[in-house]
Tab-separated table of C-alpha atoms in Angstrom:
chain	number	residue	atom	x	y	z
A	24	UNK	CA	25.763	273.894	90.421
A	25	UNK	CA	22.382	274.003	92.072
A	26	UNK	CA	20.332	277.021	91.233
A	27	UNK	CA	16.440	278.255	92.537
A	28	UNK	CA	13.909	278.628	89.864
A	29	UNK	CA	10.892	280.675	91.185
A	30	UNK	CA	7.140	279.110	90.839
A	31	UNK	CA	4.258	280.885	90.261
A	32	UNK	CA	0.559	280.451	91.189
A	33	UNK	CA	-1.981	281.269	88.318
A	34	UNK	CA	-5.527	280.619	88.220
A	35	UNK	CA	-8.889	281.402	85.684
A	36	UNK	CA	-11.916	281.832	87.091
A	37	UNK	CA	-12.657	279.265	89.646
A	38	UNK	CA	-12.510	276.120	87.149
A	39	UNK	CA	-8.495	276.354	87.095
A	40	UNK	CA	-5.395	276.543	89.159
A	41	UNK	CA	-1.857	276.149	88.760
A	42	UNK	CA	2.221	276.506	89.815
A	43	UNK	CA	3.731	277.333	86.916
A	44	UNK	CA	7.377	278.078	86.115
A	45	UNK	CA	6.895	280.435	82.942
A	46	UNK	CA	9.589	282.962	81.824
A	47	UNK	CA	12.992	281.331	83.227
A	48	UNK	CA	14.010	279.346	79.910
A	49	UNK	CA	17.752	280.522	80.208
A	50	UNK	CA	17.862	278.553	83.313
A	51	UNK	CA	15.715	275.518	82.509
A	52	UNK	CA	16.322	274.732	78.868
A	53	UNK	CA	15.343	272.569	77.580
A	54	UNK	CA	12.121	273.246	79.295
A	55	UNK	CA	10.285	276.081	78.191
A	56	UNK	CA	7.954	276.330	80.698
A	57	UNK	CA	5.552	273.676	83.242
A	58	UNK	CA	2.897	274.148	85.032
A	59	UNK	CA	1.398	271.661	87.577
A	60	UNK	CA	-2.411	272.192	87.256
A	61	UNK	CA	-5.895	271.297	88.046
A	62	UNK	CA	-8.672	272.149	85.706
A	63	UNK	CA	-12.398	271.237	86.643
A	64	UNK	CA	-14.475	272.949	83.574
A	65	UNK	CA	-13.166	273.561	79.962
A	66	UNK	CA	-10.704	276.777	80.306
A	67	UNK	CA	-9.062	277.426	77.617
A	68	UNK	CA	-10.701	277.695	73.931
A	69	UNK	CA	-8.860	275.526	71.008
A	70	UNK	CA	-5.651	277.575	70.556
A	71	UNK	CA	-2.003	277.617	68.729
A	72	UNK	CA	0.896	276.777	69.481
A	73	UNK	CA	4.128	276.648	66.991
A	74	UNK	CA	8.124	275.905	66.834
A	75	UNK	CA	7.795	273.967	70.561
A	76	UNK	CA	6.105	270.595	72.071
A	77	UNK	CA	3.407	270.531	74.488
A	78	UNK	CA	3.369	267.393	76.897
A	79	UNK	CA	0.125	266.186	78.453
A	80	UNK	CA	1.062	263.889	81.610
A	81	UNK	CA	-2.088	263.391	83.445
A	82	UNK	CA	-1.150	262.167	87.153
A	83	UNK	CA	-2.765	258.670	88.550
A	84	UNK	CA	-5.150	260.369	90.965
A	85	UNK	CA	-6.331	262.274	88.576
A	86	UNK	CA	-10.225	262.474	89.313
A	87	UNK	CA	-10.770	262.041	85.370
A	88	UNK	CA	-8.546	261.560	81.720
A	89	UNK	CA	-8.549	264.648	79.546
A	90	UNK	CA	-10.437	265.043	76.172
A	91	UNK	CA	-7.733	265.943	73.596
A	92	UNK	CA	-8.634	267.472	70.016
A	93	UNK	CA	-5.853	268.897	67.893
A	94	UNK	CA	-5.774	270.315	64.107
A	95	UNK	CA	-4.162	267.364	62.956
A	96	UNK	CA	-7.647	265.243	63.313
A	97	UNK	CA	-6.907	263.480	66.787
A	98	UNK	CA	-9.209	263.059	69.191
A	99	UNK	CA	-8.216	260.701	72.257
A	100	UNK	CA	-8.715	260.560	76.106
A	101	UNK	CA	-5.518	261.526	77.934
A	102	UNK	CA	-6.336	258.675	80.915
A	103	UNK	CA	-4.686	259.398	84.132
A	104	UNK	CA	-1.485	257.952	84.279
A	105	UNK	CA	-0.814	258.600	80.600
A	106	UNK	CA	0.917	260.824	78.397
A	107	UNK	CA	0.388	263.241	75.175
A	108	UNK	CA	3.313	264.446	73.572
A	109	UNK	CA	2.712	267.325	70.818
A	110	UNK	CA	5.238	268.689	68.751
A	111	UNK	CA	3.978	271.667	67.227
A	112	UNK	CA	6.367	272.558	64.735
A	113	UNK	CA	5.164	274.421	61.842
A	114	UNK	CA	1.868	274.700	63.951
A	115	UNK	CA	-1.164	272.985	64.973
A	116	UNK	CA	-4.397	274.281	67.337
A	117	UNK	CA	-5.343	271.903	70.298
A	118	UNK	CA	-8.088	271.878	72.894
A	119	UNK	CA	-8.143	270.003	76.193
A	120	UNK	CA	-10.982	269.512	78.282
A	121	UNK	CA	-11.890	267.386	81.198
A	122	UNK	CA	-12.941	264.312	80.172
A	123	UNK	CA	-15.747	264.297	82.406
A	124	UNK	CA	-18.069	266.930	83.768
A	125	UNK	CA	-17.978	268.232	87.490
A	126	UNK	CA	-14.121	266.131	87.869
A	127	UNK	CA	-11.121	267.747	88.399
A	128	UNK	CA	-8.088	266.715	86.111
A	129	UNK	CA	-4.314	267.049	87.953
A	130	UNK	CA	-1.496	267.389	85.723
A	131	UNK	CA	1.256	268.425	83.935
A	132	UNK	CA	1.429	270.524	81.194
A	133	UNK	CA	5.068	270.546	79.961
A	134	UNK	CA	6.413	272.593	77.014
A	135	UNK	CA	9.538	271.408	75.567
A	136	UNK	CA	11.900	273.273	72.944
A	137	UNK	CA	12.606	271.601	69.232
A	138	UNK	CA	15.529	270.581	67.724
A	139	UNK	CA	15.881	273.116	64.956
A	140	UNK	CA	15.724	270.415	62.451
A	141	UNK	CA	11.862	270.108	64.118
A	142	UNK	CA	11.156	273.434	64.797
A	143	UNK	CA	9.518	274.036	61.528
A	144	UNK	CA	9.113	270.797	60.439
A	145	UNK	CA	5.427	269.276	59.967
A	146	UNK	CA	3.745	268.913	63.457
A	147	UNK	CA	2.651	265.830	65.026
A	148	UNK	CA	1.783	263.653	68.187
A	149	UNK	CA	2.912	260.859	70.386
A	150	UNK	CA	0.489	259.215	72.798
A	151	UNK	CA	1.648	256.310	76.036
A	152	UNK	CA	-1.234	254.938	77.739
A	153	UNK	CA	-0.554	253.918	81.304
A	154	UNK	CA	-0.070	250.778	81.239
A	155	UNK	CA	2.667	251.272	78.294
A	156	UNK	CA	4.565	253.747	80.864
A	157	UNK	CA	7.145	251.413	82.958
A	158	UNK	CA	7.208	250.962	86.812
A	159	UNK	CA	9.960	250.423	89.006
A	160	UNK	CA	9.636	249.429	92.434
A	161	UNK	CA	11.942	249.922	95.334
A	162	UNK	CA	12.049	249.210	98.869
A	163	UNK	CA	9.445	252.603	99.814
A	164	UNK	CA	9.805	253.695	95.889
A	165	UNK	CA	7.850	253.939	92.954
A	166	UNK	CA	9.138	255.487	89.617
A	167	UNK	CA	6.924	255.738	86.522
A	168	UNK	CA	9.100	256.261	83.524
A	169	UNK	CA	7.256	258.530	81.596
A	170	UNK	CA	10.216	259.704	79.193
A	171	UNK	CA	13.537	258.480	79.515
A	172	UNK	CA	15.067	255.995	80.976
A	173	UNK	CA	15.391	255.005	85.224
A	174	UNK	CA	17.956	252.141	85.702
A	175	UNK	CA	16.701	248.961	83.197
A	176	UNK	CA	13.653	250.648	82.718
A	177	UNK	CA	13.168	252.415	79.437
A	178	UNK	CA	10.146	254.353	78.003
A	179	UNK	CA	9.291	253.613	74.768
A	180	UNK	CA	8.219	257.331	74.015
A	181	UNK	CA	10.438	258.530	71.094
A	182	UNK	CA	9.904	262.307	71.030
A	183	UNK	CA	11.729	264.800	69.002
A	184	UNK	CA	13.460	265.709	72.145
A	185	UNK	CA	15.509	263.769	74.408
A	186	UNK	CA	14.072	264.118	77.815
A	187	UNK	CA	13.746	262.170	81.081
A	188	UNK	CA	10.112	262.688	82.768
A	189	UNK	CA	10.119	260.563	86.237
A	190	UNK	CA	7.078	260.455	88.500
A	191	UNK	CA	8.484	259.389	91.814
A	192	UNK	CA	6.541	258.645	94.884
A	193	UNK	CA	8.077	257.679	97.864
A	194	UNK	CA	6.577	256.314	100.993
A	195	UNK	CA	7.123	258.060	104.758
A	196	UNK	CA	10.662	257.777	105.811
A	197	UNK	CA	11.920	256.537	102.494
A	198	UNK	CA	14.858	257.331	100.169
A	199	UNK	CA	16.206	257.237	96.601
A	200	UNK	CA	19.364	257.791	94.411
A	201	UNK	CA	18.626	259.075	91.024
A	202	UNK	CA	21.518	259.233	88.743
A	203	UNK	CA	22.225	262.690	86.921
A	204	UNK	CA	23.903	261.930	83.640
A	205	UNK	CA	26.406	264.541	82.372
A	206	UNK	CA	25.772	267.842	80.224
A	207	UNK	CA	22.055	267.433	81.449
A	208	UNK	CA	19.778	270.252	83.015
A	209	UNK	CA	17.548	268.417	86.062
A	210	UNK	CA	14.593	269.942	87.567
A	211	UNK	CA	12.743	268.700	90.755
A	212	UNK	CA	9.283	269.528	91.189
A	213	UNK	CA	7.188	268.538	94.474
A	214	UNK	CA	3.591	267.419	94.016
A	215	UNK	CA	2.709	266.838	97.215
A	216	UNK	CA	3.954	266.396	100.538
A	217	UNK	CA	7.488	267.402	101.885
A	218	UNK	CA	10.227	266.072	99.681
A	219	UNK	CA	14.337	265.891	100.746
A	220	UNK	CA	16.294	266.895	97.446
A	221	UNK	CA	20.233	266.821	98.549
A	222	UNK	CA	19.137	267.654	102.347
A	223	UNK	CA	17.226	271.245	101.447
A	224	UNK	CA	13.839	270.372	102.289
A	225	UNK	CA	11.259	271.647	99.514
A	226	UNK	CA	7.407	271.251	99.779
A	227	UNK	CA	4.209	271.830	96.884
A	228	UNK	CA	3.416	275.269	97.806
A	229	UNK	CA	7.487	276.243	98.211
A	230	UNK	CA	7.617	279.351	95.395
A	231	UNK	CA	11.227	278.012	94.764
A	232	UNK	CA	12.485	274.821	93.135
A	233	UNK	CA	16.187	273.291	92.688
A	234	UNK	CA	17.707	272.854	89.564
A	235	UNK	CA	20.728	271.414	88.753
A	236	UNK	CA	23.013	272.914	85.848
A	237	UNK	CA	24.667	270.781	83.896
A	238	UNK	CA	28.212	269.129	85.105
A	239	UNK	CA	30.994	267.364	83.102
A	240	UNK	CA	30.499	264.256	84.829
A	241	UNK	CA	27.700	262.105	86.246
A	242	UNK	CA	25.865	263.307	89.647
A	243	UNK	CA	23.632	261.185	92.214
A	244	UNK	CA	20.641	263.043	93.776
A	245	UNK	CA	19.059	262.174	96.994
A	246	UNK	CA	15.242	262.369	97.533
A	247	UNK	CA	13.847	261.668	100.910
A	248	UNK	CA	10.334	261.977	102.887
A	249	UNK	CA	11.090	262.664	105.977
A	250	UNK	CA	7.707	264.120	107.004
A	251	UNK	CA	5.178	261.755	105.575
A	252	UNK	CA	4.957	260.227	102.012
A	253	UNK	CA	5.680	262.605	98.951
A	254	UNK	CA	5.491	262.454	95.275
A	255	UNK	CA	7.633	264.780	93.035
A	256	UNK	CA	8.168	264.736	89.145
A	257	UNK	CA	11.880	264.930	87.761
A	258	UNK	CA	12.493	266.706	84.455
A	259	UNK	CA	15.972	265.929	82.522
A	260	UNK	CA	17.669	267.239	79.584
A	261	UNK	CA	20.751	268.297	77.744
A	262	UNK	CA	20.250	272.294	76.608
A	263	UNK	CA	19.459	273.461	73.572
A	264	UNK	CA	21.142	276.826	73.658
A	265	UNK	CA	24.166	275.967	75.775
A	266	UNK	CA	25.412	279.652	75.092
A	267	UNK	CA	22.207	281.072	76.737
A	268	UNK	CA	22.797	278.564	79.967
């Protein structure tokens, strides 16, 4: 079954911006929330988070990497086209900044639920650098595996929950099958252009997104750009509160 979830655009001050999709976790476990943002001065002082994960994915035309400082004694650049994976746990306080004055960062901030076996455990963090993050190339296709797997292509990412993260771009004109395994929740998220998901057409600034509810059996979904080339992220995963879904 194919359901809407509804977007939301945020902003603070004039240094931020984002569509988020906050407050829908019934429908999108196990994603708690994401937002697709672009920050351009530090926004947010260092602050807590606890019992959840929150994923970094900084996109490859991202005008600069993001600073990351956590509780925990890390300190790294988040480079664009890489990946931070935090899983709070019993807590930790992080700060992210961009990397580099006056430059806009675009990504993803993605928070994830725990197993309960994590939720409380101690907290720690997972880093990919791009180049670790596998590619596969198709006639007008490009998937980066962030999380997950996409055909033979695996990413070695290891979180505490099992989630697919795809970055797809596809060229004008061009198509692609993705698999949808069984018992998982998919969401499809447009970055930019105008993207073909099961012949609804969605674009960015669209206030509603599909997602697919889990099925007994495995699904294929079709993405298309019929109107130009388009990028969209895929999110994957089996629910954590299947009563609540």
């Amino acid at each position: 079954m194919t359901t809407l979830a509804t977007l939301q655009r945020t902003s603070k001050g004039n240094y931020f911006r984002a569509y988020a999709l906050r407050g829908q976790e019934q429908l999108l476990d196990p994603f708690l929330g994401i937002d697709h943002a672009w920050m351009s001065a530090p926004t947010f002082a260092p602050h807590p988070h606890a019992s959840f994960s929150a994923v970094s994915y900084v996109f490859l035309d991202s005008e600069t990497g993001i600073e990351n400082k956590d509780s925990l004694g890390n300190h790294n650049l988040i480079q664009p086209g890489g990946l931070h994976w935090a899983a709070a746990g019993s807590g930790i306080v992080h700060e992210e900044i961009p990397a580099e004055p006056d430059m806009t960062v675009h990504s993803l901030q993605i928070f994830v639920a725990l197993p309960p076996e994590h939720r409380d455990g101690p907290p720690f963090a997972l880093s990919l650098e791009p180049q670790d993050i596998p590619v596969v190339r198709l006639p007008g296709a490009k998937v980066r595996v962030a999380a997950g797997r996409f055909g033979q292509a695996a990413s070695p990412l290891r979180p505490p929950t099992e989630v697919t993260l795809l970055d797809v771009s596809l060229d004008d004109g061009a198509a692609l099958t993705v698999p949808l395994a069984a018992g998982h929740v998919v969401i499809v998220m447009p970055i930019h252009g105008a993207l073909s998901v099961d012949g609804q057409l969605f674009e960015r600034d669209a206030i509603k997104l599909p997602v697919f509810q889990p099925d007994s059996s495995e699904r294929v979904l079709l993405l298309q750009a019929p109107q130009g080339a388009a990028k969209a992220m895929i999110f994957a995963g089996v629910p954590l509160y299947p009563s609540a879904t």
